[in-house]
Amino acid sequence: MPEAVRPQLSLRFEWRLARRRPAIEVVRHTLRPGGGLATLDALVATPPEPKGVLVYFPGFNTPLGPWETAKCQYLADATSMHVVLSEIPGMSRYGHPIPKAVRSDMLRRRPGPWAELTLAYIAAALEAGGVAETEHMQALGYSTGCSLAAAALPALAGWGPIEGLNLVEPVAISRRNLASLHAHNLADFGRMPVALATNLGHDWVMSAYRGQWREPNVKYSASDLLAIATVLASEELGRRMDEVELARCALARGSRSSLCRRRDFEAVDASLAAHGVPGPTITVDGLGHQLWHSFPALTQLIDAMLGEG
């Protein structure tokens, strides 16, 4: 197999927004799928002339409110695709735990059943939103969501061809103990004020951010937190990338990130190239793991990863 050429892009941070806020409808659905599954919320964004589905797997501790709604609008506008995401099982406003059998697999560093559970909610969200066309599909993950996106690919491919996988700040590409994972998380969390400061001067962004604080936060148990941390402290995502067939894969990290370490990120990039998988590898200068909370950075990154160019 010939080695793929993967462009190495460096995004210099700019204070401007790449485009105005798109006027795209985003509907929140409360999902009660039945079959013993707990209640979760989901968002479905619908552009004027949708051309497929982008399944978006959010990061750790992500409530679905104005903040994620705005991100869905940008994603839908950049791709002309329906954008669908659900709360992460075990981490929702309702506080329902991860099923015991799924948690046991996660503690063995096997996220596949957790991803399949997430897809059950994604399927319910597509039905609730009246989305039937899955001939064109892409997947996007941020942080924890990268592990879910990669683990979901085999099942997701059964819905339709996966045209692209897009991973922003993948964490589970480094083997480390839980103490190191916690230390790296604290280091990156300390960079959050820098990321949030980039939103100043954009009134609608700050309005969405303030509105998010009025939303219920997600809840999770100590046992579910341990299971999720165990998945993130493994190299499972990197190994899985060697096993799945991909038409295209875009990677992105912040230059100052501690949770997505440069050497491990570069190893994933090299493996994709060796397996003939094209797609850009992007570094966002000056920001760390929390770059997904900077709307100026996020809009540039969405265009670089998912735009038509």
CSV table of C-alpha atoms in Angstrom, one decimal:
chain,number,residue,atom,x,y,z
A,1,MET,CA,0.0,0.0,0.0
A,2,PRO,CA,1.5,3.4,-1.0
A,3,GLU,CA,2.1,5.8,1.8
A,4,ALA,CA,-0.4,8.7,1.9
A,5,VAL,CA,0.6,12.3,1.8
A,6,ARG,CA,-0.8,14.0,4.9
A,7,PRO,CA,-0.5,17.8,4.8
A,8,GLN,CA,0.9,19.3,8.0
A,9,LEU,CA,-1.0,22.5,8.8
A,10,SER,CA,-0.3,25.1,11.4
A,11,LEU,CA,-3.2,27.4,12.3
A,12,ARG,CA,-2.1,30.7,13.7
A,13,PHE,CA,-4.7,31.9,16.1
A,14,GLU,CA,-6.7,34.9,15.1
A,15,TRP,CA,-9.1,36.9,17.2
A,16,ARG,CA,-11.7,37.2,14.5
A,17,LEU,CA,-14.5,34.6,13.8
A,18,ALA,CA,-14.2,32.9,10.5
A,19,ARG,CA,-17.9,33.5,9.7
A,20,ARG,CA,-21.0,34.9,11.4
A,21,ARG,CA,-23.2,32.6,13.4
A,22,PRO,CA,-25.2,30.5,10.9
A,23,ALA,CA,-29.0,30.7,11.2
A,24,ILE,CA,-29.4,27.0,11.3
A,25,GLU,CA,-32.2,25.2,13.2
A,26,VAL,CA,-31.0,23.0,16.1
A,27,VAL,CA,-33.6,21.0,18.0
A,28,ARG,CA,-33.0,19.3,21.3
A,29,HIS,CA,-34.7,15.9,21.8
A,30,THR,CA,-35.2,14.0,25.0
A,31,LEU,CA,-34.7,10.4,24.1
A,32,ARG,CA,-36.4,7.5,25.8
A,33,PRO,CA,-35.4,4.6,23.5
A,34,GLY,CA,-36.9,1.8,25.6
A,35,GLY,CA,-35.3,-1.6,25.9
A,36,GLY,CA,-34.0,-0.8,29.3
A,37,LEU,CA,-32.0,2.2,28.0
A,38,ALA,CA,-31.9,5.3,30.2
A,39,THR,CA,-33.1,8.8,29.2
A,40,LEU,CA,-30.6,11.1,27.4
A,41,ASP,CA,-30.8,14.3,25.5
A,42,ALA,CA,-29.6,14.9,21.9
A,43,LEU,CA,-29.2,17.7,19.4
A,44,VAL,CA,-30.0,17.6,15.7
A,45,ALA,CA,-28.9,20.5,13.4
A,46,THR,CA,-30.5,20.8,10.0
A,47,PRO,CA,-29.0,23.0,7.3
A,48,PRO,CA,-31.3,24.3,4.4
A,49,GLU,CA,-30.3,21.5,1.9
A,50,PRO,CA,-28.7,18.7,4.0
A,51,LYS,CA,-26.3,16.3,2.2
A,52,GLY,CA,-25.7,13.5,4.7
A,53,VAL,CA,-25.0,13.2,8.4
A,54,LEU,CA,-22.1,14.2,10.6
A,55,VAL,CA,-22.1,12.3,13.8
A,56,TYR,CA,-20.5,14.4,16.5
A,57,PHE,CA,-19.1,12.8,19.7
A,58,PRO,CA,-18.5,15.5,22.3
A,59,GLY,CA,-16.0,15.7,25.1
A,60,PHE,CA,-16.0,14.9,28.8
A,61,ASN,CA,-18.5,16.8,30.9
A,62,THR,CA,-20.4,18.3,28.0
A,63,PRO,CA,-24.0,19.5,28.7
A,64,LEU,CA,-26.2,20.1,25.6
A,65,GLY,CA,-27.2,23.7,25.8
A,66,PRO,CA,-26.5,27.0,24.0
A,67,TRP,CA,-22.7,26.4,23.8
A,68,GLU,CA,-23.0,23.1,21.9
A,69,THR,CA,-25.9,24.3,19.9
A,70,ALA,CA,-23.7,27.1,18.4
A,71,LYS,CA,-21.0,24.5,17.6
A,72,CYS,CA,-23.6,22.3,15.8
A,73,GLN,CA,-24.7,25.3,13.8
A,74,TYR,CA,-21.1,25.9,12.6
A,75,LEU,CA,-20.6,22.3,11.8
A,76,ALA,CA,-23.8,22.1,9.8
A,77,ASP,CA,-23.0,25.3,7.9
A,78,ALA,CA,-19.4,24.1,7.1
A,79,THR,CA,-20.4,20.6,5.9
A,80,SER,CA,-24.1,21.1,4.7
A,81,MET,CA,-24.8,18.0,6.7
A,82,HIS,CA,-27.2,17.1,9.4
A,83,VAL,CA,-25.3,17.2,12.7
A,84,VAL,CA,-26.4,14.9,15.4
A,85,LEU,CA,-24.9,14.3,18.9
A,86,SER,CA,-26.2,12.9,22.2
A,87,GLU,CA,-25.1,13.2,25.7
A,88,ILE,CA,-22.4,10.6,26.6
A,89,PRO,CA,-23.9,7.6,28.4
A,90,GLY,CA,-22.9,7.8,32.0
A,91,MET,CA,-22.5,11.6,31.8
A,92,SER,CA,-25.8,13.3,31.3
A,93,ARG,CA,-28.1,15.9,33.0
A,94,TYR,CA,-30.2,12.9,34.2
A,95,GLY,CA,-27.3,11.2,36.0
A,96,HIS,CA,-28.1,7.7,34.8
A,97,PRO,CA,-25.2,5.3,35.2
A,98,ILE,CA,-23.4,3.3,32.5
A,99,PRO,CA,-24.8,-0.3,32.4
A,100,LYS,CA,-22.7,-2.6,34.6
A,101,ALA,CA,-21.6,-4.9,31.7
A,102,VAL,CA,-20.5,-1.9,29.6
A,103,ARG,CA,-18.6,-0.4,32.6
A,104,SER,CA,-16.8,-3.7,33.1
A,105,ASP,CA,-15.6,-3.7,29.5
A,106,MET,CA,-14.4,-0.1,29.9
A,107,LEU,CA,-12.4,-1.1,33.0
A,108,ARG,CA,-10.7,-3.7,30.7
A,109,ARG,CA,-9.9,-0.8,28.3
A,110,ARG,CA,-12.6,-2.0,25.8
A,111,PRO,CA,-14.8,1.0,24.8
A,112,GLY,CA,-16.6,-0.8,22.0
A,113,PRO,CA,-19.8,-1.5,23.9
A,114,TRP,CA,-19.8,2.1,25.3
A,115,ALA,CA,-19.6,3.4,21.7
A,116,GLU,CA,-22.4,1.0,20.6
A,117,LEU,CA,-24.6,2.2,23.4
A,118,THR,CA,-23.9,5.8,22.3
A,119,LEU,CA,-24.9,4.9,18.7
A,120,ALA,CA,-28.3,3.5,20.0
A,121,TYR,CA,-29.0,7.1,21.2
A,122,ILE,CA,-27.7,8.6,17.9
A,123,ALA,CA,-30.1,6.3,16.0
A,124,ALA,CA,-32.9,7.4,18.2
A,125,ALA,CA,-32.0,11.1,17.6
A,126,LEU,CA,-31.9,10.6,13.8
A,127,GLU,CA,-35.4,9.0,14.0
A,128,ALA,CA,-36.7,11.8,16.3
A,129,GLY,CA,-35.2,14.4,13.9
A,130,GLY,CA,-36.7,12.8,10.8
A,131,VAL,CA,-33.2,12.2,9.3
A,132,ALA,CA,-33.3,9.2,7.0
A,133,GLU,CA,-30.5,9.9,4.4
A,134,THR,CA,-27.2,8.4,5.6
A,135,GLU,CA,-25.6,7.7,2.2
A,136,HIS,CA,-22.9,10.3,3.1
A,137,MET,CA,-21.5,10.2,6.6
A,138,GLN,CA,-18.7,11.7,8.6
A,139,ALA,CA,-17.7,11.3,12.2
A,140,LEU,CA,-16.2,13.9,14.5
A,141,GLY,CA,-14.9,13.5,18.0
A,142,TYR,CA,-13.3,15.9,20.5
A,143,SER,CA,-11.2,14.6,23.4
A,144,THR,CA,-13.2,11.7,25.1
A,145,GLY,CA,-15.4,11.8,22.0
A,146,CYS,CA,-12.5,10.7,19.8
A,147,SER,CA,-12.4,7.3,21.6
A,148,LEU,CA,-16.2,6.9,21.1
A,149,ALA,CA,-15.9,8.0,17.4
A,150,ALA,CA,-13.1,5.5,16.6
A,151,ALA,CA,-14.7,2.7,18.6
A,152,ALA,CA,-18.1,3.3,16.8
A,153,LEU,CA,-16.7,3.1,13.3
A,154,PRO,CA,-17.4,-0.6,12.6
A,155,ALA,CA,-21.0,-0.3,13.6
A,156,LEU,CA,-21.4,3.2,12.1
A,157,ALA,CA,-20.1,1.9,8.7
A,158,GLY,CA,-23.2,-0.4,8.6
A,159,TRP,CA,-25.4,2.7,8.4
A,160,GLY,CA,-23.6,4.1,5.3
A,161,PRO,CA,-20.0,4.7,3.9
A,162,ILE,CA,-17.9,6.7,6.3
A,163,GLU,CA,-16.3,9.4,4.2
A,164,GLY,CA,-14.1,10.9,6.9
A,165,LEU,CA,-13.1,10.6,10.5
A,166,ASN,CA,-12.1,13.9,12.3
A,167,LEU,CA,-10.4,13.7,15.6
A,168,VAL,CA,-9.7,16.8,17.7
A,169,GLU,CA,-7.4,16.4,20.7
A,170,PRO,CA,-7.5,12.6,21.0
A,171,VAL,CA,-6.5,11.5,24.5
A,172,ALA,CA,-6.4,7.7,24.4
A,173,ILE,CA,-3.2,7.6,22.3
A,174,SER,CA,-0.8,7.5,25.3
A,175,ARG,CA,-0.4,4.7,27.9
A,176,ARG,CA,-0.3,6.4,31.3
A,177,ASN,CA,-1.5,5.7,34.8
A,178,LEU,CA,-4.6,7.5,36.3
A,179,ALA,CA,-2.4,9.8,38.3
A,180,SER,CA,-0.6,11.1,35.2
A,181,LEU,CA,-3.9,11.5,33.3
A,182,HIS,CA,-5.2,13.6,36.2
A,183,ALA,CA,-2.1,15.7,36.3
A,184,HIS,CA,-2.2,16.3,32.6
A,185,ASN,CA,-5.9,17.2,32.8
A,186,LEU,CA,-5.2,19.7,35.5
A,187,ALA,CA,-2.4,21.3,33.5
A,188,ASP,CA,-4.7,21.7,30.5
A,189,PHE,CA,-7.6,22.9,32.6
A,190,GLY,CA,-5.3,25.7,33.8
A,191,ARG,CA,-5.1,26.8,30.2
A,192,MET,CA,-8.9,27.2,29.9
A,193,PRO,CA,-8.9,31.0,30.8
A,194,VAL,CA,-6.7,31.6,27.7
A,195,ALA,CA,-9.1,29.7,25.4
A,196,LEU,CA,-12.2,31.5,26.9
A,197,ALA,CA,-10.5,34.9,26.7
A,198,THR,CA,-10.4,34.5,22.9
A,199,ASN,CA,-14.2,34.7,22.8
A,200,LEU,CA,-14.2,38.2,24.3
A,201,GLY,CA,-15.5,40.8,21.9
A,202,HIS,CA,-17.9,38.4,20.2
A,203,ASP,CA,-21.2,39.3,21.9
A,204,TRP,CA,-23.3,36.4,20.7
A,205,VAL,CA,-20.6,33.9,21.7
A,206,MET,CA,-20.4,35.3,25.2
A,207,SER,CA,-24.2,35.3,25.4
A,208,ALA,CA,-24.2,31.6,24.5
A,209,TYR,CA,-21.5,31.0,27.1
A,210,ARG,CA,-23.5,32.8,29.8
A,211,GLY,CA,-26.7,31.0,28.8
A,212,GLN,CA,-24.8,27.6,29.2
A,213,TRP,CA,-24.3,28.4,32.9
A,214,ARG,CA,-28.1,28.4,33.3
A,215,GLU,CA,-28.4,24.9,32.0
A,216,PRO,CA,-28.2,21.8,34.2
A,217,ASN,CA,-24.8,20.3,34.3
A,218,VAL,CA,-24.1,16.7,33.6
A,219,LYS,CA,-23.8,14.2,36.5
A,220,TYR,CA,-21.7,11.1,36.8
A,221,SER,CA,-20.8,8.5,39.5
A,222,ALA,CA,-17.3,7.8,40.8
A,223,SER,CA,-17.5,4.3,39.3
A,224,ASP,CA,-18.4,5.7,35.8
A,225,LEU,CA,-15.6,8.3,36.1
A,226,LEU,CA,-13.1,5.6,36.8
A,227,ALA,CA,-14.3,3.6,33.8
A,228,ILE,CA,-14.0,6.6,31.5
A,229,ALA,CA,-10.6,7.5,32.9
A,230,THR,CA,-9.4,4.0,32.4
A,231,VAL,CA,-10.3,4.2,28.7
A,232,LEU,CA,-8.6,7.5,28.3
A,233,ALA,CA,-5.4,6.4,30.0
A,234,SER,CA,-4.8,3.7,27.4
A,235,GLU,CA,-3.4,3.6,23.9
A,236,GLU,CA,-6.6,2.0,22.7
A,237,LEU,CA,-7.5,4.7,20.2
A,238,GLY,CA,-4.1,4.5,18.5
A,239,ARG,CA,-4.3,0.7,18.2
A,240,ARG,CA,-7.8,0.9,16.8
A,241,MET,CA,-6.7,3.4,14.1
A,242,ASP,CA,-4.4,0.6,12.8
A,243,GLU,CA,-7.3,-1.8,12.5
A,244,VAL,CA,-10.1,0.2,10.8
A,245,GLU,CA,-10.4,1.1,7.2
A,246,LEU,CA,-10.6,4.8,6.6
A,247,ALA,CA,-11.1,6.8,3.4
A,248,ARG,CA,-9.8,10.0,5.2
A,249,CYS,CA,-8.8,11.1,8.6
A,250,ALA,CA,-8.2,14.6,9.9
A,251,LEU,CA,-6.2,15.1,13.1
A,252,ALA,CA,-5.9,18.2,15.2
A,253,ARG,CA,-4.2,19.2,18.5
A,254,GLY,CA,-3.3,22.3,20.4
A,255,SER,CA,0.4,23.1,20.4
A,256,ARG,CA,0.4,23.4,24.2
A,257,SER,CA,-1.7,20.4,25.0
A,258,SER,CA,-0.7,18.0,27.8
A,259,LEU,CA,-3.5,15.6,27.3
A,260,CYS,CA,-2.8,15.0,23.6
A,261,ARG,CA,1.0,14.7,23.7
A,262,ARG,CA,2.9,15.7,20.6
A,263,ARG,CA,5.0,12.5,20.2
A,264,ASP,CA,2.0,10.2,20.5
A,265,PHE,CA,0.0,12.4,18.1
A,266,GLU,CA,2.8,12.3,15.6
A,267,ALA,CA,2.9,8.5,15.9
A,268,VAL,CA,-0.8,8.3,15.0
A,269,ASP,CA,-0.2,10.6,12.1
A,270,ALA,CA,2.7,8.4,10.9
A,271,SER,CA,0.6,5.3,11.2
A,272,LEU,CA,-2.2,6.8,9.1
A,273,ALA,CA,0.3,7.8,6.4
A,274,ALA,CA,1.8,4.3,6.4
A,275,HIS,CA,-1.7,2.8,6.0
A,276,GLY,CA,-2.4,5.0,3.1
A,277,VAL,CA,-5.0,7.2,4.9
A,278,PRO,CA,-5.0,10.8,3.6
A,279,GLY,CA,-6.2,13.9,5.5
A,280,PRO,CA,-4.6,16.9,7.1
A,281,THR,CA,-2.8,16.9,10.4
A,282,ILE,CA,-3.3,20.2,12.1
A,283,THR,CA,-1.7,22.0,15.0
A,284,VAL,CA,-3.4,25.1,16.5
A,285,ASP,CA,-0.6,27.4,17.8
A,286,GLY,CA,-0.8,28.9,21.3
A,287,LEU,CA,-3.7,26.8,22.7
A,288,GLY,CA,-3.9,23.6,24.6
A,289,HIS,CA,-6.5,20.9,25.0
A,290,GLN,CA,-9.2,23.4,25.6
A,291,LEU,CA,-9.0,24.8,22.1
A,292,TRP,CA,-12.5,23.5,21.4
A,293,HIS,CA,-13.8,26.2,23.8
A,294,SER,CA,-12.4,29.0,21.7
A,295,PHE,CA,-14.9,29.9,19.0
A,296,PRO,CA,-12.3,31.8,16.8
A,297,ALA,CA,-10.1,28.7,16.9
A,298,LEU,CA,-13.0,26.3,16.5
A,299,THR,CA,-14.3,28.0,13.4
A,300,GLN,CA,-10.9,28.0,11.7
A,301,LEU,CA,-10.4,24.4,12.7
A,302,ILE,CA,-13.8,23.3,11.3
A,303,ASP,CA,-13.0,24.9,8.0
A,304,ALA,CA,-9.6,23.2,7.8
A,305,MET,CA,-10.9,19.8,8.8
A,306,LEU,CA,-14.3,19.7,7.2
A,307,GLY,CA,-14.6,22.5,4.7
A,308,GLU,CA,-14.9,21.9,1.0
A,309,GLY,CA,-11.4,23.1,0.2
